[in-house]
Tab-separated table of C-alpha atoms and ligand atoms in Angstrom:
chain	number	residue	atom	x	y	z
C	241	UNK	CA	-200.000	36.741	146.261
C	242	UNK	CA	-202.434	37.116	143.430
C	243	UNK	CA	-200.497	34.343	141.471
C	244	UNK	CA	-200.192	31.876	144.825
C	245	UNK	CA	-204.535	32.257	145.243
C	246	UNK	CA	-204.854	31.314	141.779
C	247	UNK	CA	-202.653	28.398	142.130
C	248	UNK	CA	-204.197	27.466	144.856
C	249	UNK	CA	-208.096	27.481	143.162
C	250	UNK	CA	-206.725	25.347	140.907
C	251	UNK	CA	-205.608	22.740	142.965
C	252	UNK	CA	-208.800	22.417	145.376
C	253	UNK	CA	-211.039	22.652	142.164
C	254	UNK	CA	-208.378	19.946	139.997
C	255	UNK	CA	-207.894	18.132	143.423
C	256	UNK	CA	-203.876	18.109	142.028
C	257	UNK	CA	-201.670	18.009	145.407
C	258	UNK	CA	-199.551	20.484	146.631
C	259	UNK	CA	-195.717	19.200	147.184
C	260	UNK	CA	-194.666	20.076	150.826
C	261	UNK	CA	-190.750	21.007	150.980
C	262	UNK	CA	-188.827	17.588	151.366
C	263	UNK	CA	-185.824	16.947	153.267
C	264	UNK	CA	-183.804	14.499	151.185
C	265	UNK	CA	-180.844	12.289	152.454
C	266	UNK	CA	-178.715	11.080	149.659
C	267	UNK	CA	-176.955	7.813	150.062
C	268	UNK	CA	-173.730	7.777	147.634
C	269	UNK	CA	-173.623	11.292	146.382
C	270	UNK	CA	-171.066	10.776	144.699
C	271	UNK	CA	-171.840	8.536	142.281
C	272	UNK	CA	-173.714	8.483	138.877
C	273	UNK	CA	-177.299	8.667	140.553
C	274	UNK	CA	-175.936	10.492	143.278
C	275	UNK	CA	-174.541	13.536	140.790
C	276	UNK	CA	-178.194	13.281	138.688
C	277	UNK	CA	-180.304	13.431	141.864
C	278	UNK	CA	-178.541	16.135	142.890
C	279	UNK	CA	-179.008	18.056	139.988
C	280	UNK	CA	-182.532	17.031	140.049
C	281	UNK	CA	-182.636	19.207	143.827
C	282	UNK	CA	-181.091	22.043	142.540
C	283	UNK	CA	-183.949	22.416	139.773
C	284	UNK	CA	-186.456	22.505	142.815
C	285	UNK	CA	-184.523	24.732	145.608
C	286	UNK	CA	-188.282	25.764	147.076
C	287	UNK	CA	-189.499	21.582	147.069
C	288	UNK	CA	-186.534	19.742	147.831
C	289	UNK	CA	-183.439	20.184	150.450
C	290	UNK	CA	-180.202	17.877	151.223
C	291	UNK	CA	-180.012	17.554	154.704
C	292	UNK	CA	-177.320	14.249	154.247
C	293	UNK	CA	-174.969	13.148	152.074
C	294	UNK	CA	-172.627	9.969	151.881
C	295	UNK	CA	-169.309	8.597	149.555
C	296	UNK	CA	-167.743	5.359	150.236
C	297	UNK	CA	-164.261	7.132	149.097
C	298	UNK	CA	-164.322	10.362	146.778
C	299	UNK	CA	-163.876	12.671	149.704
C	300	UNK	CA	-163.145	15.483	147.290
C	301	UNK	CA	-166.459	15.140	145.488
C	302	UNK	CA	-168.340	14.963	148.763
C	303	UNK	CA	-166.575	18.304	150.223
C	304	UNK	CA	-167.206	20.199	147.252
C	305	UNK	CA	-170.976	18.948	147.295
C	306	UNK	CA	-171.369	19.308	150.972
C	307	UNK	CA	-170.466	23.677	150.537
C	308	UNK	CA	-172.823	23.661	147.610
C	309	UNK	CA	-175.633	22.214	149.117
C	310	UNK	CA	-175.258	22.738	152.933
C	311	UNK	CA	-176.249	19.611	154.620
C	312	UNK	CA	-176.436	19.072	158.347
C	313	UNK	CA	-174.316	15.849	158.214
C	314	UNK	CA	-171.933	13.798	155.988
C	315	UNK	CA	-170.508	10.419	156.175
C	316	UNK	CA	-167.257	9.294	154.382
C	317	UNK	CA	-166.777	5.585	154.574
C	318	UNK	CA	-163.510	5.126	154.061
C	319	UNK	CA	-162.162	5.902	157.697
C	320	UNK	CA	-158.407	7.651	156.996
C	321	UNK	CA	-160.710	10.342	154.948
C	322	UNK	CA	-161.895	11.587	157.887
C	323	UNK	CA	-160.051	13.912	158.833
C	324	UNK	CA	-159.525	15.641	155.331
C	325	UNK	CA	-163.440	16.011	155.426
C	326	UNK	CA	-163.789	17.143	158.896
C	327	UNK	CA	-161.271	19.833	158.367
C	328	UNK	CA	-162.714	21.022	155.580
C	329	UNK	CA	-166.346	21.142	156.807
C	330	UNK	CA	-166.810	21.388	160.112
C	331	UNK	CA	-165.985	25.316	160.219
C	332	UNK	CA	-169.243	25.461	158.255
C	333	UNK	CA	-171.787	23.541	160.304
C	334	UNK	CA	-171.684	20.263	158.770
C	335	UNK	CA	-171.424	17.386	161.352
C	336	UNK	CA	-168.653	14.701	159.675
C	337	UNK	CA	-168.869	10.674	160.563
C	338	UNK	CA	-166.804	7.608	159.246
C	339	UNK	CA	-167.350	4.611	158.566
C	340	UNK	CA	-170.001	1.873	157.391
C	341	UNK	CA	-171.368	1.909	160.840
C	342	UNK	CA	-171.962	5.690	160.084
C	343	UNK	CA	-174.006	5.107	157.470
C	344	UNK	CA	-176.437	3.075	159.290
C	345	UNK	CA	-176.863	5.708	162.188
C	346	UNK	CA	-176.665	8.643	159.939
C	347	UNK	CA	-180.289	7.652	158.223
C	348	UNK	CA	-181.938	7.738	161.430
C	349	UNK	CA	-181.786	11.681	161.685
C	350	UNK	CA	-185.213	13.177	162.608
C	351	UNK	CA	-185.100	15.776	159.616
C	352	UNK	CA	-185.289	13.423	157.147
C	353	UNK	CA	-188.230	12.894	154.552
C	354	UNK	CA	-186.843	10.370	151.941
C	355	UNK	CA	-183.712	8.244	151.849
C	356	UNK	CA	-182.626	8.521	148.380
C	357	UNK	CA	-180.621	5.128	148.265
C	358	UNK	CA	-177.915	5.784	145.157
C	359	UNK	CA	-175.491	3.306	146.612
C	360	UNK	CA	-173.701	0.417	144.801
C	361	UNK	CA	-173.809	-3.265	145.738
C	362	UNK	CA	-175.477	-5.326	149.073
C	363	UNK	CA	-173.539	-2.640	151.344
C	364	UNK	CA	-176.906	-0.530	150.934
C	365	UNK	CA	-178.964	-2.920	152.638
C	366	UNK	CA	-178.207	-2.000	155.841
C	367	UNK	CA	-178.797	1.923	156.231
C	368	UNK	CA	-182.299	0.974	154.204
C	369	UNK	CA	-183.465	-1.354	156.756
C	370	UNK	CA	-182.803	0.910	158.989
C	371	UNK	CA	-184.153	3.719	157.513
C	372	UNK	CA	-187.565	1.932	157.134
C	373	UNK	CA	-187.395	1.289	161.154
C	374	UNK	CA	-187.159	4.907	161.467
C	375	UNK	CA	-190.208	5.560	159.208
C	376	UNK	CA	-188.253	6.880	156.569
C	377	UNK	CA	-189.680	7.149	152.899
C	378	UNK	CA	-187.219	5.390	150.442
C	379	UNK	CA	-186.182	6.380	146.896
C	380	UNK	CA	-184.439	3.049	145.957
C	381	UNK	CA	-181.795	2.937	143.276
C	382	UNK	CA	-179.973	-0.136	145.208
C	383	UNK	CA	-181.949	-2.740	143.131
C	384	UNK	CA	-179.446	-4.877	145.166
C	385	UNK	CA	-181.357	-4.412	148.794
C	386	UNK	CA	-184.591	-6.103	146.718
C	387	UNK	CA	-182.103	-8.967	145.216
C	388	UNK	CA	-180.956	-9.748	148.785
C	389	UNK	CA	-183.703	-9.374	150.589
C	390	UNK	CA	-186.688	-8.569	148.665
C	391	UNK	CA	-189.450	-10.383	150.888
C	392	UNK	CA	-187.972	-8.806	154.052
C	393	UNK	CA	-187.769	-5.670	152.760
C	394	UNK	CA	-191.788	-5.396	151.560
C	395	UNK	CA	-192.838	-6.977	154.624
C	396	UNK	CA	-190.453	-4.508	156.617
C	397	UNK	CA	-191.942	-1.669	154.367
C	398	UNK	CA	-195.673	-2.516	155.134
C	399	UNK	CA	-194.759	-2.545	158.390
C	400	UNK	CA	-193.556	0.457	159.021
C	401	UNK	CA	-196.119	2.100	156.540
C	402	UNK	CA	-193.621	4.042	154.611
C	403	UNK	CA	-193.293	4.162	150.824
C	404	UNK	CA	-190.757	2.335	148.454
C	405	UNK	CA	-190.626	4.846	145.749
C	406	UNK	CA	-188.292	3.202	142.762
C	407	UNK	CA	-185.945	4.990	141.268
C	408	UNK	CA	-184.759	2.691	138.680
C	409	UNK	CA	-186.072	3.614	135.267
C	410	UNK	CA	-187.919	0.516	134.276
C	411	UNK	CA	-189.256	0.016	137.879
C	412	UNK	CA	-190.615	3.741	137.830
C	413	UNK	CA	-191.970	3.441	134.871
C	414	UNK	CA	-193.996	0.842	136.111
C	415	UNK	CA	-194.543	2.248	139.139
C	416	UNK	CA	-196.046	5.174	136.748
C	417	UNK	CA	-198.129	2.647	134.309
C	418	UNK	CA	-200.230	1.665	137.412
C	419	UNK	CA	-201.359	5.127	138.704
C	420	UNK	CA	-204.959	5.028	139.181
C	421	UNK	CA	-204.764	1.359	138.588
C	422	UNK	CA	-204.989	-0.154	142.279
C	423	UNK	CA	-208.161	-2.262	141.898
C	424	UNK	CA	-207.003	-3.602	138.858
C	425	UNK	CA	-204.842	-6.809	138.923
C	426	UNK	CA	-201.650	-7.348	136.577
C	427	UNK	CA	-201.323	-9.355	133.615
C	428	UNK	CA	-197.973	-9.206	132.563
C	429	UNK	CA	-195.373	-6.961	133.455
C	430	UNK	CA	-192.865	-6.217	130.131
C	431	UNK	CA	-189.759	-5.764	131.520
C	432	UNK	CA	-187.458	-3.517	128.550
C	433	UNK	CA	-183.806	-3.921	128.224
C	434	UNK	CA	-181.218	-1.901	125.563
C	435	UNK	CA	-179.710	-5.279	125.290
C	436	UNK	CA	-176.169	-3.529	125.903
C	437	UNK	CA	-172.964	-3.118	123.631
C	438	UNK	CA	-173.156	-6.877	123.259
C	439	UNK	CA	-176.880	-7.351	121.740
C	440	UNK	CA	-177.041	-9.739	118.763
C	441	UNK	CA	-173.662	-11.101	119.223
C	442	UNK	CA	-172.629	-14.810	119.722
C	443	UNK	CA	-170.791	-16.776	122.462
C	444	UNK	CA	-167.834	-16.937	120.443
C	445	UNK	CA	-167.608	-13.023	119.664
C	446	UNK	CA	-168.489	-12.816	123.741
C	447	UNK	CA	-165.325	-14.988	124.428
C	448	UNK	CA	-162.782	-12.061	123.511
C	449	UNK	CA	-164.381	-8.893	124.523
C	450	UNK	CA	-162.477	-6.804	127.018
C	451	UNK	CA	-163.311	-4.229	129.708
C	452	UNK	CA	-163.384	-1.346	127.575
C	453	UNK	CA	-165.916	-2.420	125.657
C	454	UNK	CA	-168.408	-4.137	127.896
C	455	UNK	CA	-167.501	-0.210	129.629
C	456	UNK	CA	-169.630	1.423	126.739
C	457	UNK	CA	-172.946	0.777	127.399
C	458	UNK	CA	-174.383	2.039	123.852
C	459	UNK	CA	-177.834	4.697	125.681
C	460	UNK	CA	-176.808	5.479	129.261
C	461	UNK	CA	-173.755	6.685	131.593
C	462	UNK	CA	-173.741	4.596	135.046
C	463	UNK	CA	-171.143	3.433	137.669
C	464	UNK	CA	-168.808	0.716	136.269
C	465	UNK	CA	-170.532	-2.351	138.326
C	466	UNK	CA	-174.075	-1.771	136.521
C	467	UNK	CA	-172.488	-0.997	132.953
C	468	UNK	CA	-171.082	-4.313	133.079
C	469	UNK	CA	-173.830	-5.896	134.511
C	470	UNK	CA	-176.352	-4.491	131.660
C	471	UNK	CA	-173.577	-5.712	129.085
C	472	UNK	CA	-173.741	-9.408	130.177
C	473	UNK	CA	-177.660	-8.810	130.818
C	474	UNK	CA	-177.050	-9.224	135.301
C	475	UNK	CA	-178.674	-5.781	134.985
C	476	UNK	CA	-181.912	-7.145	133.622
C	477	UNK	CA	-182.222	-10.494	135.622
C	478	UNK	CA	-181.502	-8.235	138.774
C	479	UNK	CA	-184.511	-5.877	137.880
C	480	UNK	CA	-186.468	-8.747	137.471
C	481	UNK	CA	-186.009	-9.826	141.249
C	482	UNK	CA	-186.796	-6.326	142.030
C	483	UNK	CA	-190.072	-5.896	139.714
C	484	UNK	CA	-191.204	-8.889	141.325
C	485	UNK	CA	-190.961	-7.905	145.070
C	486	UNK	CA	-191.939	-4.104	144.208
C	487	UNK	CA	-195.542	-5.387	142.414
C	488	UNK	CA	-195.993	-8.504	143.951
C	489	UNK	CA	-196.335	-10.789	140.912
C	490	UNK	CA	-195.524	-14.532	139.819
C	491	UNK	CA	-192.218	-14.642	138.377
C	492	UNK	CA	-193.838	-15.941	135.133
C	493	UNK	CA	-195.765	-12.807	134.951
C	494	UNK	CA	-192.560	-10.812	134.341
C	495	UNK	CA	-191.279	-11.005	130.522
C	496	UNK	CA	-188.071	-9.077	129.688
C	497	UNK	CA	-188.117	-7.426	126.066
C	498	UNK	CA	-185.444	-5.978	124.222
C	499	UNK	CA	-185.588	-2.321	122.960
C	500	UNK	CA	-182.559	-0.988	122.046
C	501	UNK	CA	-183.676	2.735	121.638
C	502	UNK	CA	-184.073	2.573	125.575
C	503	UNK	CA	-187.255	4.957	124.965
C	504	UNK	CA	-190.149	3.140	126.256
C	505	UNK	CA	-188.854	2.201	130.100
C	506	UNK	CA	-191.520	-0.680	130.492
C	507	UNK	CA	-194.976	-1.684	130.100
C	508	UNK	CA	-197.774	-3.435	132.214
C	509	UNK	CA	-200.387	-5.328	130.635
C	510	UNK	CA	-203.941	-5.547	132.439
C	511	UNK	CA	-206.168	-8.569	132.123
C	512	UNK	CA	-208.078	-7.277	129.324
C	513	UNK	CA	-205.253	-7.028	127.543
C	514	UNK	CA	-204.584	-2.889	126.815
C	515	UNK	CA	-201.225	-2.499	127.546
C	516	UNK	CA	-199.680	1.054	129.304
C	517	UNK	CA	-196.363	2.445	129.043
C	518	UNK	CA	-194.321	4.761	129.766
C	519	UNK	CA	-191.953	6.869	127.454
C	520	UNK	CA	-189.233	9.104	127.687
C	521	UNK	CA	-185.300	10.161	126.843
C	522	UNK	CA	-182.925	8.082	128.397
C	523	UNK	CA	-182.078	10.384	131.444
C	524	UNK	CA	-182.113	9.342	135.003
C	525	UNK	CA	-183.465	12.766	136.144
C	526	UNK	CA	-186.728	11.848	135.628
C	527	UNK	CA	-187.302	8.734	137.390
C	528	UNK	CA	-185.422	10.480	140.456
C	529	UNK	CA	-187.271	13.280	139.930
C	530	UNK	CA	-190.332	11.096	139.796
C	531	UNK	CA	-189.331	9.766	143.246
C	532	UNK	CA	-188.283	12.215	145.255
C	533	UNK	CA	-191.540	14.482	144.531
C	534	UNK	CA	-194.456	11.705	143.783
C	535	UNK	CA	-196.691	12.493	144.591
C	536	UNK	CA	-196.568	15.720	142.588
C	537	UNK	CA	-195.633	15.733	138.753
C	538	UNK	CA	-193.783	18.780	139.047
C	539	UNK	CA	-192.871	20.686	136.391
C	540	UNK	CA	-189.103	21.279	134.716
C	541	UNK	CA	-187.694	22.050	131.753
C	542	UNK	CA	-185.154	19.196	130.935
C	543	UNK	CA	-185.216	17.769	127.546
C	544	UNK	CA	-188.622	16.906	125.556
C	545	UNK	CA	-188.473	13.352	123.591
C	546	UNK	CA	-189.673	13.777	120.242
C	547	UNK	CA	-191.342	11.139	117.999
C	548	UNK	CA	-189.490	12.592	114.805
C	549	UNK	CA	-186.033	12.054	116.434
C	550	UNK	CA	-186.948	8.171	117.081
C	551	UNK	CA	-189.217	7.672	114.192
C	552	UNK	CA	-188.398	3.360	114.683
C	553	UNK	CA	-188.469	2.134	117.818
C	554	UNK	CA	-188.351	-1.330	117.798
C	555	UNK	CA	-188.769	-4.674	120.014
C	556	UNK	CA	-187.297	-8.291	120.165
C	557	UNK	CA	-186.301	-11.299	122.654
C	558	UNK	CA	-184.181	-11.685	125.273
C	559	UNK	CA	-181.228	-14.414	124.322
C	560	UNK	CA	-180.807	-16.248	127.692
C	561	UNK	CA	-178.104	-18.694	125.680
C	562	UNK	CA	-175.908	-15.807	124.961
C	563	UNK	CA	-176.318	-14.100	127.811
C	564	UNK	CA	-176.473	-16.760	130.554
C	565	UNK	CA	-176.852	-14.570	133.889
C	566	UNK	CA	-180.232	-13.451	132.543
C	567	UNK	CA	-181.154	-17.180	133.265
C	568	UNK	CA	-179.831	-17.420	136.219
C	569	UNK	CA	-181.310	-14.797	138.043
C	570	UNK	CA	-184.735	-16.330	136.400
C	571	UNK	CA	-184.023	-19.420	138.700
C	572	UNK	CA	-182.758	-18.423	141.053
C	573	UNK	CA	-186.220	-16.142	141.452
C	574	UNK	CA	-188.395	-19.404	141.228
C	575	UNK	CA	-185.487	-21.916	143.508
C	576	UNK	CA	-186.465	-18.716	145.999
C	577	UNK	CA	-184.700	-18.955	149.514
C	578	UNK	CA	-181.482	-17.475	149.830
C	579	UNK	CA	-180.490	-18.315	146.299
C	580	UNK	CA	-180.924	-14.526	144.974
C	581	UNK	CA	-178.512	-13.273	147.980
C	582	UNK	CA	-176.029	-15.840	146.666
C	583	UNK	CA	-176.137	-15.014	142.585
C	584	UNK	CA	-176.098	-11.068	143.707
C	585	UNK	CA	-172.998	-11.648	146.045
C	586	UNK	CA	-171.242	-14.234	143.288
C	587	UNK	CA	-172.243	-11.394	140.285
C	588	UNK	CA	-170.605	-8.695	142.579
C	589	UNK	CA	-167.719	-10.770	142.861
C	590	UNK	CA	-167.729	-12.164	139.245
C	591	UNK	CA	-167.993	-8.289	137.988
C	592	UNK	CA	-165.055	-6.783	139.901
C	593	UNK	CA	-162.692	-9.984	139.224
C	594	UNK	CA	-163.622	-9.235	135.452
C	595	UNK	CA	-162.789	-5.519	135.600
C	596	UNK	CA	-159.528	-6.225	137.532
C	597	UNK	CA	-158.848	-8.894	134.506
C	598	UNK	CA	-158.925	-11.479	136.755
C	599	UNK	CA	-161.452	-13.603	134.937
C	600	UNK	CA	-162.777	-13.112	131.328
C	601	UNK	CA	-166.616	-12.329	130.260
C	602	UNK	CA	-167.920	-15.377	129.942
C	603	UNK	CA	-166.368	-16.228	132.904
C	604	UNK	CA	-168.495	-14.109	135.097
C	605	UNK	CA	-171.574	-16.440	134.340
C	606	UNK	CA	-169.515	-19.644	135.053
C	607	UNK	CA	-167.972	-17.772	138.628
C	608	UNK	CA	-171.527	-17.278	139.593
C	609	UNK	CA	-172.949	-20.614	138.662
C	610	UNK	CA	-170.197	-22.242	140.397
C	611	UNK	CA	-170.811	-20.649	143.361
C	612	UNK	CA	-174.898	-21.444	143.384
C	613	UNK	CA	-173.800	-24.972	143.103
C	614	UNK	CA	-171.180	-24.831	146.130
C	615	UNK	CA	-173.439	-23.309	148.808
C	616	UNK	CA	-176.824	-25.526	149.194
C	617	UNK	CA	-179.770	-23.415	149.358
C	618	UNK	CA	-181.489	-22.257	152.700
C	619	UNK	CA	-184.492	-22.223	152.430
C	620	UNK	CA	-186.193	-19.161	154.971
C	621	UNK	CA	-183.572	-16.778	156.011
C	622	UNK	CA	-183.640	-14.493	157.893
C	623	UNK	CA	-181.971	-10.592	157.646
C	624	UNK	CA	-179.071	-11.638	159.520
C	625	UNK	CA	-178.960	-14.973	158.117
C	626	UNK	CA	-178.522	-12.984	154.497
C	627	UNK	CA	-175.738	-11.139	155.879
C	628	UNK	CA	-173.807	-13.946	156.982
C	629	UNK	CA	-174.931	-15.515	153.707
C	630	UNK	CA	-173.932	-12.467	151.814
C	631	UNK	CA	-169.848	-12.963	153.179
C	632	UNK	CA	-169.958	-16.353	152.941
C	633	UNK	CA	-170.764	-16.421	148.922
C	634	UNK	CA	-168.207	-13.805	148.190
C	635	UNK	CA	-165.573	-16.083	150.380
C	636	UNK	CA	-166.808	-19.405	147.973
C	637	UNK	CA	-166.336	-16.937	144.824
C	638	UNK	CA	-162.862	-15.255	144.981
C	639	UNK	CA	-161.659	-18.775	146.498
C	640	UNK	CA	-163.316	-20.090	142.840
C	641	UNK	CA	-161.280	-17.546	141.540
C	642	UNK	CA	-158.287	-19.100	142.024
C	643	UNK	CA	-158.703	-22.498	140.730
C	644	UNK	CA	-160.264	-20.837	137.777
T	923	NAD	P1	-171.739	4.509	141.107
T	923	NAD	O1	-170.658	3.510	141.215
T	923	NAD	O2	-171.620	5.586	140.093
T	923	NAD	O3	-171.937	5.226	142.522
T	923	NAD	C1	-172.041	4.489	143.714
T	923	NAD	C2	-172.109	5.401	144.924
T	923	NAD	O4	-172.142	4.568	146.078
T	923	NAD	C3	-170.893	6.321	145.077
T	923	NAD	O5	-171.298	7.528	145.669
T	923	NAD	C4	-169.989	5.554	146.054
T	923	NAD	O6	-169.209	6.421	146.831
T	923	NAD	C5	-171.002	4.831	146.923
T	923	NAD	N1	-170.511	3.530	147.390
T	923	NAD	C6	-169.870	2.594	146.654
T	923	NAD	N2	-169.578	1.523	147.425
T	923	NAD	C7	-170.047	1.794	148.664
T	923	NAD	C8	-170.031	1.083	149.899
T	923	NAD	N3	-169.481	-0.125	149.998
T	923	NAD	N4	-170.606	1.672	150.973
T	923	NAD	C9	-171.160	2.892	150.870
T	923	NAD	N5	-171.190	3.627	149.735
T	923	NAD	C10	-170.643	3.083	148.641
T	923	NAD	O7	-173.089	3.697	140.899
T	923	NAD	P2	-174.439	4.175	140.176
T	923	NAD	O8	-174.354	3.880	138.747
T	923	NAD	O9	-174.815	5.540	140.635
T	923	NAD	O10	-175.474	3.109	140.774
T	923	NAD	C11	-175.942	3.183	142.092
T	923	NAD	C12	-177.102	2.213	142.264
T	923	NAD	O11	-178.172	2.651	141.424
T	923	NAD	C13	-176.775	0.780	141.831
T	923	NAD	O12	-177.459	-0.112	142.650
T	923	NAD	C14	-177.322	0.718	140.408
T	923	NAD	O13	-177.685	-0.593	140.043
T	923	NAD	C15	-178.546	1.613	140.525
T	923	NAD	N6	-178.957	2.224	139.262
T	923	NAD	C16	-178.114	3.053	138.604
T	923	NAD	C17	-178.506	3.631	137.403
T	923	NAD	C18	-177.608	4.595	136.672
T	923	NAD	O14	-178.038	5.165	135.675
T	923	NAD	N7	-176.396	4.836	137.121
T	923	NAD	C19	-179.775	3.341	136.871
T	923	NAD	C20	-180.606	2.487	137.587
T	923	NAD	C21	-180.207	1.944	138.781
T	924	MG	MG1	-182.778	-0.038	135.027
């Protein structure tokens, strides 16, 4: 009681705001960000409470998650799951759908405070549009919803007066950099990137290198599809798209910089040139922590970074030669139109052909260039035009394939 008055003193005479208990929904539970964020909730069982969560196929996973955590609803994608989750949860409360359709509807539950979106690919653009509609905050992981659609999205956001809360470290980072910053415009946005397993080496080195090692990203554990994107540099051109729709700057205002210690997550330079950043240890729980209670820094105890343990960190350019898709996703920025729906649909292509051996490293940039050049740009789609754009690229890409 004593303890609770004191607290709150503090926060009427520090004006710091009090964190009201959130009702999270978490979209691909399953999954690296999915597993973090969920750890992140069970640090904060008074602030934060799953009340959905979702897998594409790993219905064992999902059960096991759904008795720890006790959500009102899950979704399993994959449709001949069903059953195997429904028998397995519905004695305890927990409502069980199917489907992609599911997914969608499932967002649009009244107790919901923030759509943590921690699924993989374009297939999370849907339930976040729809999400949004409902007034939903989102926590966005799916850099591929901004790649897709990232004008639609901001406009849909603004609309609907809800907040797009990144989750992705760079973008939170960011996102942190400009606190108490809103009347002040942006310089330059410095974009960092580990530079992956594959930093310093040559084309001709890149020509032989096989799943398993483009699989060891050298500072972080992710899903397979963005390990291999940050070893051919997708990763970065993809966060570039979504740095420029979440700030609303010029693409040439957006500079990526290499930092292999993956310690400083990015930087924003003001017009009078002082630079911000913000640091940390390579661990996803705090940007999702940052996300799903901003705007409260709350306090935890995971690890500390210390100085002494990283007494070099160090800084260097980008080699768009090397590591063509970084370019790409540069151009495709400034050609505008639908031309970032078509490299993120060709990449997701390009990146599962590669791990199923279907197509070597390097050929993942030429799959995706190929493909730009087959479709001719439209020039003001639409969210349904997207979609139909969306199919129509991957179509183009595995029929590349082939002839390839
Ligand atoms: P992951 O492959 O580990 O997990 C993906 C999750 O999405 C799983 O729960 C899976 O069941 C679900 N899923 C996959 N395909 C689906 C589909 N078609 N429909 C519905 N659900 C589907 O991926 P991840 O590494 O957790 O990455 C998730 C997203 O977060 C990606 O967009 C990635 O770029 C972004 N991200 C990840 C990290 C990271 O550290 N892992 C960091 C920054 C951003
Ligand atoms: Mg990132």
């Amino acid at each position: 009681m004593m303890e609770e008055m004191i607290q709150n003193c503090s926060r009427i005479l520090f004006n710091t705001p009090i964190l009201k208990k959130k009702n999270i929904a978490i979209l691909g539970s399953t999954g690296s960000i999915g597993t973090q964020a969920l750890e992140v909730v069970k640090a904060f069982p008074d602030l934060l409470q799953v009340t959905i969560l979702t897998a594409a196929t790993n219905a064992d996973l999902l059960i096991t998650q759904a008795l720890e955590f006790k959500p009102k609803a899950v979704v399993i994608v994959q449709q001949d799951l069903y059953s195997k989750v429904y028998e397995a949860l519905h004695k305890f409360g927990v409502s069980v759908y199917a489907g992609e359709r599911s997914l969608e509807e499932v967002v649009e539950y009244d107790n919901i405070d923030v759509v943590l979106n921690a699924i993989v690919g374009a297939a999370g653009l849907r339930p976040t549009v729809n999400a949004i509609k409902k007034g939903k905050d989102i926590a966005l992981a799916n850099k591929e919803t901004l790649v897709v659609a990232g004008k639609l999205m901001m406009d849909l956001v603004k609309d609907n007066q809800v907040k797009m809360l990144p989750v992705d470290s760079e973008h939170s980072a960011i996102f942190q950099c400009l606190y108490g910053e809103e009347d002040n415009a942006i310089e330059k946005i410095l974009l960092t990137a580990s530079g992956g397993p594959f930093r310093g080496r040559d084309r001709e080195f890149l020509r032989g290198v096989k799943k398993e090692q483009a699989l060891k990203h050298p500072n972080w554990t992710m899903g397979a599809k963005i390990t291999i994107d940050s070893a051919t540099l997708m990763n970065k051109g993809l966060e570039v798209i979504e740095a420029k729709w979440l700030f609303d700057v010029d693409v040439d205002q957006i500079e990526v910089v290499v930092h292999p210690q993956s310690i400083v997550h990015s930087l924003v330079q003001f017009t009078d040139g002082s630079i911000k950043a913000q640091l940390g240890l390579h661990d996803m729980k705090l940007p999702i922590q940052n996300a799903l209670t901003y705007p409260v820094r709350q306090a935890n105890s995971f690890e500390r970074f210390d100085f002494v343990n990283f007494p070099a960190l160090s800084f260097e350019r980008a080699d768009t030669n090397v590591f063509r898709n970084l370019g790409l996703a540069y151009q495709c920025l400034l050609d505008g139109g639908d031309r970032s729906c078509v490299l993120n649909a060709a990449n997701e292509v390009a990146v599962d052909a590669f791990l199923h051996d279907k197509i070597c490293f390097l050929g993942m940039s030429d799959l995706i260039e190929a493909t730009l050049c087959q479709l001719s740009k439209v020039k003001n789609p639409s969210l349904e035009d997207l979609l139909v754009i969306d199919l129509e690229t991957r179509k183009v890409a595995r029929d590349l394939i082939k002839s390839m």
